[in-house]
Amino acid sequence: MRFLSIETSCDETSLAVFEGKKMLSHLVASQAELHAKTGGVVPEVASRAHLEIIFPLLNETLSRAHTKLNELEAIAVTAGPGLLGALLVGVEVARTLGSVLEIPVYPINHMEGHLLANFANKEWPLPALALVVSGGHSMLVLMRGHGKYKIIGETVDDAAGEAFDKVAKLLGLGYPGGPAISRAAEDGDPKRFTFPRGMIASKNYNFSFSGLKTAVLYATAEMELTSEPNLVNDFAASFQEAVIDVLVSKTSRAIDEFYPKTLMLGGGVAANNLLRERITALAHEKKLKLSIPDFTLCTDNAAMIGLAAYYKIEEGVRPKKVFDATSSWALA
Ligand code: KG4
Ligand code: ZN
């Protein structure tokens, strides 16, 4: 079946054309430069930018897949969670095309997309334990099968990516914060500051990053950031170390309780090199299979939305006749 997938939940407009599981074309238009001017995503600006680019991007994505609009047999679209105004752009384009072309539209959960990015090139032994960490969510998911997910832990306040973005702003590193912090951290000393590891000793698998962010705020308020050439790098490295310490420690404990066969990463923060290294070491230590998506499939993209749709179509899941874009949509 040939189908189109659409992702517009935050600040990337992305489309892909699939034939079954094979991806024929995939384009991502990032709004990062636009939002760098304001130091973060302004929702209305994001929606307008999606509107401006989505049809030219649709034409280019179809053309690269040598596919005409009327050859599409289904459409998959991120329906949540995300910024409502941004989601609405993708959902309305999908609904309109679906109605005009008389083809089904599959609403896809953005976090399921991040998780299923792991299946781009191969299948994995299940159950799998997945650490899915993005700008809006941080969760540990136990995956027993496609569509069979259990969230065993999630953030009680800020998501991991959100903490990266906020701390980057404090350090004057700009937007998006994750890549900026990890770059700065390469030249920094991760042991210079000991920041709190929120909830690291708690018996559950939940995360908390707002205390860490506040600790960085207080520490930076006491020092002139320009007083030493390497100070910002040391802050970045010490902060990054604290986030990753908590993520990896909780993941390690969850492995001991749930005995997964495969360990997976997903979401924008999974593009972080140090997190990738530490999760790789953990998988080796626990003798698990390991899946880490390519960098381009960690941050928001339509490929992962197409993959999630592919498994639904395979399993005969009926597309919903009526659905809405929704800013909060629990994965399980
Ligand atoms: O999944 P994503 O693209 O969008 C959401 O669903 O939120 O994740 C974006 C988040 C941002 O907070 C960004 O700072 C973070 O992922 N991020 C990173 C890195 N690259 C992106 N965080 C840490 N290190 C990175 N290299
Ligand atoms: Zn995302």
Tab-separated table of C-alpha atoms and ligand atoms in Angstrom:
chain	number	residue	atom	x	y	z
A	1	MET	CA	0.000	0.000	0.000
A	2	ARG	CA	1.341	3.422	-0.937
A	3	PHE	CA	0.737	6.076	1.704
A	4	LEU	CA	1.784	9.536	2.840
A	5	SER	CA	2.805	10.413	6.396
A	6	ILE	CA	2.700	13.901	7.898
A	7	GLU	CA	4.307	15.318	11.052
A	8	THR	CA	3.676	18.888	12.279
A	9	SER	CA	3.423	18.514	16.063
A	10	CYS	CA	6.054	21.099	17.007
A	11	ASP	CA	8.685	22.897	14.957
A	12	GLU	CA	9.442	20.469	12.131
A	13	THR	CA	7.240	20.097	9.076
A	14	SER	CA	7.920	16.659	7.680
A	15	LEU	CA	6.393	14.383	5.056
A	16	ALA	CA	7.233	10.940	3.753
A	17	VAL	CA	5.900	8.546	1.139
A	18	PHE	CA	5.923	4.829	1.903
A	19	GLU	CA	5.246	1.714	-0.131
A	20	GLY	CA	4.537	-0.800	2.620
A	21	LYS	CA	7.504	-0.544	4.984
A	22	LYS	CA	9.777	0.870	2.298
A	23	MET	CA	10.240	4.610	2.483
A	24	LEU	CA	10.320	6.169	-1.003
A	25	SER	CA	10.943	9.771	0.031
A	26	HIS	CA	11.300	11.770	3.230
A	27	LEU	CA	11.705	15.500	3.798
A	28	VAL	CA	12.056	17.507	7.001
A	29	ALA	CA	11.799	21.317	7.078
A	30	SER	CA	13.045	22.597	10.423
A	31	GLN	CA	11.886	25.892	11.913
A	32	ALA	CA	14.875	25.984	14.295
A	33	GLU	CA	16.323	29.166	12.749
A	34	LEU	CA	12.989	30.935	13.060
A	35	HIS	CA	12.573	30.032	16.733
A	36	ALA	CA	16.225	30.788	17.537
A	37	LYS	CA	15.286	34.471	17.200
A	38	THR	CA	12.858	34.201	20.129
A	39	GLY	CA	14.865	31.656	22.096
A	40	GLY	CA	12.081	29.080	21.898
A	41	VAL	CA	9.018	27.972	19.974
A	42	VAL	CA	6.235	30.567	19.716
A	43	PRO	CA	3.196	28.361	18.949
A	44	GLU	CA	1.456	30.729	16.537
A	45	VAL	CA	4.678	31.351	14.630
A	46	ALA	CA	5.150	27.579	14.374
A	47	SER	CA	1.626	27.059	12.985
A	48	ARG	CA	2.072	29.770	10.368
A	49	ALA	CA	5.441	28.343	9.308
A	50	HIS	CA	3.863	24.872	8.903
A	51	LEU	CA	1.096	26.404	6.766
A	52	GLU	CA	3.579	28.202	4.537
A	53	ILE	CA	5.691	25.173	3.755
A	54	ILE	CA	3.433	22.152	3.902
A	55	PHE	CA	2.115	22.242	0.311
A	56	PRO	CA	5.468	22.939	-1.398
A	57	LEU	CA	6.926	20.164	0.779
A	58	LEU	CA	4.069	17.838	-0.196
A	59	ASN	CA	4.750	18.421	-3.892
A	60	GLU	CA	8.477	17.803	-3.459
A	61	THR	CA	7.967	14.676	-1.312
A	62	LEU	CA	5.558	13.190	-3.867
A	63	SER	CA	7.807	14.105	-6.763
A	64	ARG	CA	10.864	12.464	-5.158
A	65	ALA	CA	8.792	9.306	-4.638
A	66	HIS	CA	7.610	9.448	-8.286
A	67	THR	CA	4.107	9.359	-6.904
A	68	LYS	CA	1.013	11.246	-8.003
A	69	LEU	CA	-1.484	12.431	-5.432
A	70	ASN	CA	-4.158	10.081	-6.769
A	71	GLU	CA	-1.819	7.087	-6.340
A	72	LEU	CA	-1.917	7.476	-2.550
A	73	GLU	CA	-4.012	4.840	-0.810
A	74	ALA	CA	-3.884	6.167	2.761
A	75	ILE	CA	-2.575	9.024	4.872
A	76	ALA	CA	-1.016	8.917	8.343
A	77	VAL	CA	-0.774	12.046	10.435
A	78	THR	CA	0.436	12.980	13.903
A	79	ALA	CA	-2.732	13.857	15.823
A	80	GLY	CA	-1.044	14.431	19.227
A	81	PRO	CA	0.519	15.064	21.615
A	82	GLY	CA	2.038	18.400	20.619
A	83	LEU	CA	1.196	22.055	20.057
A	84	LEU	CA	-2.464	22.185	19.119
A	85	GLY	CA	-2.188	24.864	16.444
A	86	ALA	CA	0.762	23.073	14.866
A	87	LEU	CA	-0.976	19.683	14.948
A	88	LEU	CA	-4.090	21.179	13.361
A	89	VAL	CA	-2.145	22.124	10.223
A	90	GLY	CA	-1.070	18.532	9.546
A	91	VAL	CA	-4.390	17.052	10.608
A	92	GLU	CA	-6.447	19.398	8.411
A	93	VAL	CA	-4.234	18.797	5.389
A	94	ALA	CA	-4.522	15.032	5.995
A	95	ARG	CA	-8.277	15.196	6.460
A	96	THR	CA	-8.790	17.327	3.367
A	97	LEU	CA	-6.640	15.069	1.186
A	98	GLY	CA	-8.330	11.991	2.662
A	99	SER	CA	-11.750	13.382	1.893
A	100	VAL	CA	-10.936	14.553	-1.652
A	101	LEU	CA	-9.057	11.372	-2.561
A	102	GLU	CA	-11.536	9.155	-0.657
A	103	ILE	CA	-8.774	7.314	1.201
A	104	PRO	CA	-8.455	6.460	4.915
A	105	VAL	CA	-6.610	8.697	7.369
A	106	TYR	CA	-4.740	7.163	10.319
A	107	PRO	CA	-4.222	9.407	13.365
A	108	ILE	CA	-0.836	8.557	14.882
A	109	ASN	CA	0.462	9.202	18.383
A	110	HIS	CA	3.693	11.198	18.168
A	111	MET	CA	5.338	9.230	21.011
A	112	GLU	CA	4.476	5.928	19.355
A	113	GLY	CA	6.267	7.335	16.315
A	114	HIS	CA	9.387	8.077	18.393
A	115	LEU	CA	9.291	4.535	19.768
A	116	LEU	CA	8.731	2.852	16.406
A	117	ALA	CA	11.588	4.778	14.773
A	118	ASN	CA	13.535	1.818	16.188
A	119	PHE	CA	11.893	-0.458	13.623
A	120	ALA	CA	13.039	1.459	10.534
A	121	ASN	CA	15.550	-1.168	9.450
A	122	LYS	CA	14.742	-4.299	11.384
A	123	GLU	CA	12.481	-6.108	13.815
A	124	TRP	CA	13.599	-6.599	17.433
A	125	PRO	CA	13.022	-9.319	20.011
A	126	LEU	CA	10.270	-8.280	22.412
A	127	PRO	CA	9.583	-7.339	25.118
A	128	ALA	CA	11.662	-4.209	24.722
A	129	LEU	CA	12.344	-1.479	27.226
A	130	ALA	CA	12.440	1.942	25.572
A	131	LEU	CA	13.710	5.194	27.002
A	132	VAL	CA	11.808	7.815	25.004
A	133	VAL	CA	13.025	11.325	25.740
A	134	SER	CA	11.900	14.386	23.809
A	135	GLY	CA	11.201	18.075	24.312
A	136	GLY	CA	7.695	17.392	25.594
A	137	HIS	CA	7.954	13.957	27.222
A	138	SER	CA	10.308	11.620	29.053
A	139	MET	CA	9.173	8.072	29.576
A	140	LEU	CA	10.232	4.494	30.081
A	141	VAL	CA	7.995	2.251	28.007
A	142	LEU	CA	7.708	-1.505	28.117
A	143	MET	CA	6.768	-2.738	24.673
A	144	ARG	CA	5.305	-6.251	24.497
A	145	GLY	CA	4.124	-5.974	20.904
A	146	HIS	CA	3.031	-3.393	18.349
A	147	GLY	CA	0.297	-1.390	20.038
A	148	LYS	CA	1.007	-3.132	23.372
A	149	TYR	CA	2.729	-0.540	25.490
A	150	LYS	CA	2.988	0.052	29.211
A	151	ILE	CA	4.423	3.284	30.537
A	152	ILE	CA	6.373	2.292	33.619
A	153	GLY	CA	7.725	5.761	34.359
A	154	GLU	CA	7.458	9.335	33.141
A	155	THR	CA	8.436	12.839	34.104
A	156	VAL	CA	6.533	14.468	36.923
A	157	ASP	CA	7.521	17.957	35.759
A	158	ASP	CA	9.868	19.048	32.929
A	159	ALA	CA	10.762	16.666	30.121
A	160	ALA	CA	14.470	15.928	29.630
A	161	GLY	CA	14.623	17.924	26.370
A	162	GLU	CA	12.779	20.814	27.975
A	163	ALA	CA	15.435	20.878	30.731
A	164	PHE	CA	18.179	20.984	28.050
A	165	ASP	CA	16.382	23.871	26.322
A	166	LYS	CA	15.809	25.867	29.524
A	167	VAL	CA	19.350	25.403	30.833
A	168	ALA	CA	20.791	26.305	27.420
A	169	LYS	CA	18.848	29.561	27.643
A	170	LEU	CA	20.248	30.231	31.137
A	171	LEU	CA	23.753	29.640	29.821
A	172	GLY	CA	23.195	31.887	26.804
A	173	LEU	CA	23.649	28.975	24.407
A	174	GLY	CA	20.525	29.648	22.325
A	175	TYR	CA	17.852	27.426	20.792
A	176	PRO	CA	17.552	24.488	20.304
A	177	GLY	CA	19.269	23.823	23.590
A	178	GLY	CA	20.042	20.108	23.392
A	179	PRO	CA	22.612	20.194	20.585
A	180	ALA	CA	24.106	23.445	21.989
A	181	ILE	CA	24.592	21.950	25.470
A	182	SER	CA	26.092	18.742	24.155
A	183	ARG	CA	28.540	20.715	21.976
A	184	ALA	CA	29.562	22.961	24.886
A	185	ALA	CA	29.832	19.939	27.198
A	186	GLU	CA	32.480	18.357	24.975
A	187	ASP	CA	34.978	20.933	26.288
A	188	GLY	CA	33.614	21.030	29.829
A	189	ASP	CA	34.334	19.250	33.103
A	190	PRO	CA	31.304	17.140	34.113
A	191	LYS	CA	32.611	16.891	37.700
A	192	ARG	CA	33.049	20.612	38.282
A	193	PHE	CA	29.518	21.078	39.689
A	194	THR	CA	27.500	18.427	41.469
A	195	PHE	CA	23.897	19.036	40.513
A	196	PRO	CA	20.966	17.144	42.052
A	197	ARG	CA	19.903	13.849	40.488
A	198	GLY	CA	16.121	14.273	40.888
A	199	MET	CA	14.270	11.156	42.139
A	200	ILE	CA	17.285	8.931	41.420
A	201	ALA	CA	16.734	6.960	44.628
A	202	SER	CA	12.923	6.817	44.435
A	203	LYS	CA	11.477	3.332	44.090
A	204	ASN	CA	9.467	4.165	40.966
A	205	TYR	CA	10.656	4.897	37.421
A	206	ASN	CA	9.480	8.495	37.258
A	207	PHE	CA	11.783	11.400	36.470
A	208	SER	CA	11.982	14.982	37.709
A	209	PHE	CA	14.174	17.620	36.103
A	210	SER	CA	12.799	20.919	37.411
A	211	GLY	CA	14.946	20.807	40.597
A	212	LEU	CA	18.029	20.342	38.466
A	213	LYS	CA	17.103	23.309	36.310
A	214	THR	CA	16.591	25.465	39.442
A	215	ALA	CA	19.954	24.306	40.846
A	216	VAL	CA	21.666	25.430	37.636
A	217	LEU	CA	19.780	28.737	37.857
A	218	TYR	CA	21.047	29.392	41.411
A	219	ALA	CA	24.582	28.286	40.607
A	220	THR	CA	24.807	30.490	37.517
A	221	ALA	CA	23.307	33.455	39.400
A	222	GLU	CA	26.265	33.337	41.793
A	223	MET	CA	28.896	33.521	39.082
A	224	GLU	CA	29.580	35.801	36.146
A	225	LEU	CA	29.297	33.440	33.162
A	226	THR	CA	32.025	35.324	31.308
A	227	SER	CA	34.401	35.336	34.298
A	228	GLU	CA	36.238	32.222	33.078
A	229	PRO	CA	36.616	31.034	29.489
A	230	ASN	CA	35.454	27.497	30.264
A	231	LEU	CA	32.764	28.178	32.840
A	232	VAL	CA	29.764	27.752	30.508
A	233	ASN	CA	31.229	24.497	29.192
A	234	ASP	CA	31.674	23.193	32.739
A	235	PHE	CA	28.073	24.091	33.592
A	236	ALA	CA	26.843	22.397	30.404
A	237	ALA	CA	28.884	19.241	31.059
A	238	SER	CA	27.866	19.013	34.729
A	239	PHE	CA	24.184	19.523	33.864
A	240	GLN	CA	24.286	16.982	31.035
A	241	GLU	CA	25.991	14.460	33.327
A	242	ALA	CA	23.223	14.856	35.939
A	243	VAL	CA	20.394	14.332	33.389
A	244	ILE	CA	22.041	11.292	31.824
A	245	ASP	CA	22.946	9.805	35.187
A	246	VAL	CA	19.272	9.781	36.200
A	247	LEU	CA	18.027	8.493	32.841
A	248	VAL	CA	20.548	5.648	32.717
A	249	SER	CA	20.205	4.698	36.387
A	250	LYS	CA	16.380	4.410	36.136
A	251	THR	CA	16.674	2.471	32.887
A	252	SER	CA	19.148	0.095	34.500
A	253	ARG	CA	16.816	-0.600	37.440
A	254	ALA	CA	13.873	-1.144	35.096
A	255	ILE	CA	15.911	-3.753	33.181
A	256	ASP	CA	16.481	-5.635	36.441
A	257	GLU	CA	12.761	-5.684	37.184
A	258	PHE	CA	11.235	-6.297	33.742
A	259	TYR	CA	13.853	-8.472	31.962
A	260	PRO	CA	13.457	-7.015	28.442
A	261	LYS	CA	15.229	-8.654	25.521
A	262	THR	CA	15.964	-5.375	23.742
A	263	LEU	CA	16.894	-1.915	24.987
A	264	MET	CA	15.757	1.025	22.831
A	265	LEU	CA	16.174	4.791	22.739
A	266	GLY	CA	13.911	7.350	21.092
A	267	GLY	CA	12.994	11.047	20.903
A	268	GLY	CA	15.042	14.175	20.243
A	269	VAL	CA	17.273	13.739	23.312
A	270	ALA	CA	18.300	10.321	21.916
A	271	ALA	CA	20.424	12.368	19.473
A	272	ASN	CA	22.702	13.158	22.439
A	273	ASN	CA	26.050	11.422	21.968
A	274	LEU	CA	26.811	10.886	25.638
A	275	LEU	CA	23.351	9.347	26.231
A	276	ARG	CA	23.887	7.074	23.224
A	277	GLU	CA	27.274	5.981	24.633
A	278	ARG	CA	25.957	5.317	28.138
A	279	ILE	CA	22.898	3.393	26.891
A	280	THR	CA	25.157	1.335	24.623
A	281	ALA	CA	27.380	0.482	27.608
A	282	LEU	CA	24.312	-0.422	29.674
A	283	ALA	CA	22.996	-2.769	26.988
A	284	HIS	CA	26.389	-4.500	26.840
A	285	GLU	CA	26.574	-4.788	30.614
A	286	LYS	CA	23.080	-6.322	30.802
A	287	LYS	CA	23.649	-8.425	27.658
A	288	LEU	CA	20.655	-7.014	25.816
A	289	LYS	CA	20.069	-6.310	22.163
A	290	LEU	CA	20.340	-2.578	21.530
A	291	SER	CA	18.488	-0.286	19.148
A	292	ILE	CA	19.299	3.390	18.743
A	293	PRO	CA	17.661	5.144	15.766
A	294	ASP	CA	19.774	7.093	13.268
A	295	PHE	CA	20.185	10.734	14.295
A	296	THR	CA	17.671	11.878	11.666
A	297	LEU	CA	15.025	9.561	13.117
A	298	CYS	CA	15.486	10.792	16.714
A	299	THR	CA	14.291	14.361	16.280
A	300	ASP	CA	10.813	14.937	14.832
A	301	ASN	CA	10.220	13.415	11.412
A	302	ALA	CA	7.488	11.864	9.266
A	303	ALA	CA	9.398	8.606	8.739
A	304	MET	CA	8.565	7.466	12.271
A	305	ILE	CA	4.906	8.410	11.760
A	306	GLY	CA	4.840	6.342	8.567
A	307	LEU	CA	6.411	3.386	10.400
A	308	ALA	CA	3.777	3.558	13.141
A	309	ALA	CA	1.082	3.638	10.446
A	310	TYR	CA	2.683	0.726	8.586
A	311	TYR	CA	2.298	-1.547	11.628
A	312	LYS	CA	-1.322	-0.455	12.136
A	313	ILE	CA	-2.147	-1.170	8.500
A	314	GLU	CA	-0.338	-4.559	8.739
A	315	GLU	CA	-2.308	-5.529	11.809
A	316	GLY	CA	-5.587	-4.541	10.188
A	317	VAL	CA	-6.282	-1.684	12.607
A	318	ARG	CA	-9.237	0.256	11.189
A	319	PRO	CA	-8.582	3.979	10.646
A	320	LYS	CA	-10.819	6.179	12.766
A	321	LYS	CA	-13.622	7.903	10.830
A	322	VAL	CA	-13.641	10.807	13.261
A	323	PHE	CA	-10.693	12.134	15.232
A	324	ASP	CA	-9.340	15.418	16.472
A	325	ALA	CA	-5.915	16.895	16.905
A	326	THR	CA	-5.202	16.747	20.614
A	327	SER	CA	-2.401	18.408	22.568
A	328	SER	CA	-2.311	15.570	25.120
A	329	TRP	CA	-2.724	11.969	24.084
A	330	ALA	CA	-1.348	9.290	26.392
A	331	LEU	CA	0.528	6.511	24.624
A	332	ALA	CA	-0.943	3.921	26.974
B	1	KG4	O1	11.492	14.727	19.744
B	1	KG4	P1	11.837	16.146	19.493
B	1	KG4	O2	12.470	16.515	18.183
B	1	KG4	O3	10.573	17.053	19.668
B	1	KG4	C1	9.594	16.783	20.639
B	1	KG4	O4	8.817	15.824	20.447
B	1	KG4	O5	9.649	17.483	21.664
B	1	KG4	O6	12.788	16.559	20.695
B	1	KG4	C2	13.274	17.860	20.761
B	1	KG4	C3	14.128	17.965	22.007
B	1	KG4	C4	14.551	19.378	22.294
B	1	KG4	O7	14.269	19.660	23.638
B	1	KG4	C5	16.042	19.361	22.016
B	1	KG4	O8	16.765	20.258	22.814
B	1	KG4	C6	16.381	17.919	22.341
B	1	KG4	O9	15.308	17.183	21.839
B	1	KG4	N1	17.635	17.515	21.683
B	1	KG4	C7	18.738	17.146	22.361
B	1	KG4	C8	19.745	16.916	21.385
B	1	KG4	N2	19.202	17.133	20.148
B	1	KG4	C9	17.899	17.485	20.355
B	1	KG4	N3	18.961	17.037	23.674
B	1	KG4	C10	20.192	16.679	24.057
B	1	KG4	N4	21.209	16.465	23.213
B	1	KG4	C11	21.036	16.569	21.870
B	1	KG4	N5	22.060	16.336	21.035
B	2	ZN	ZN	9.066	14.537	19.098
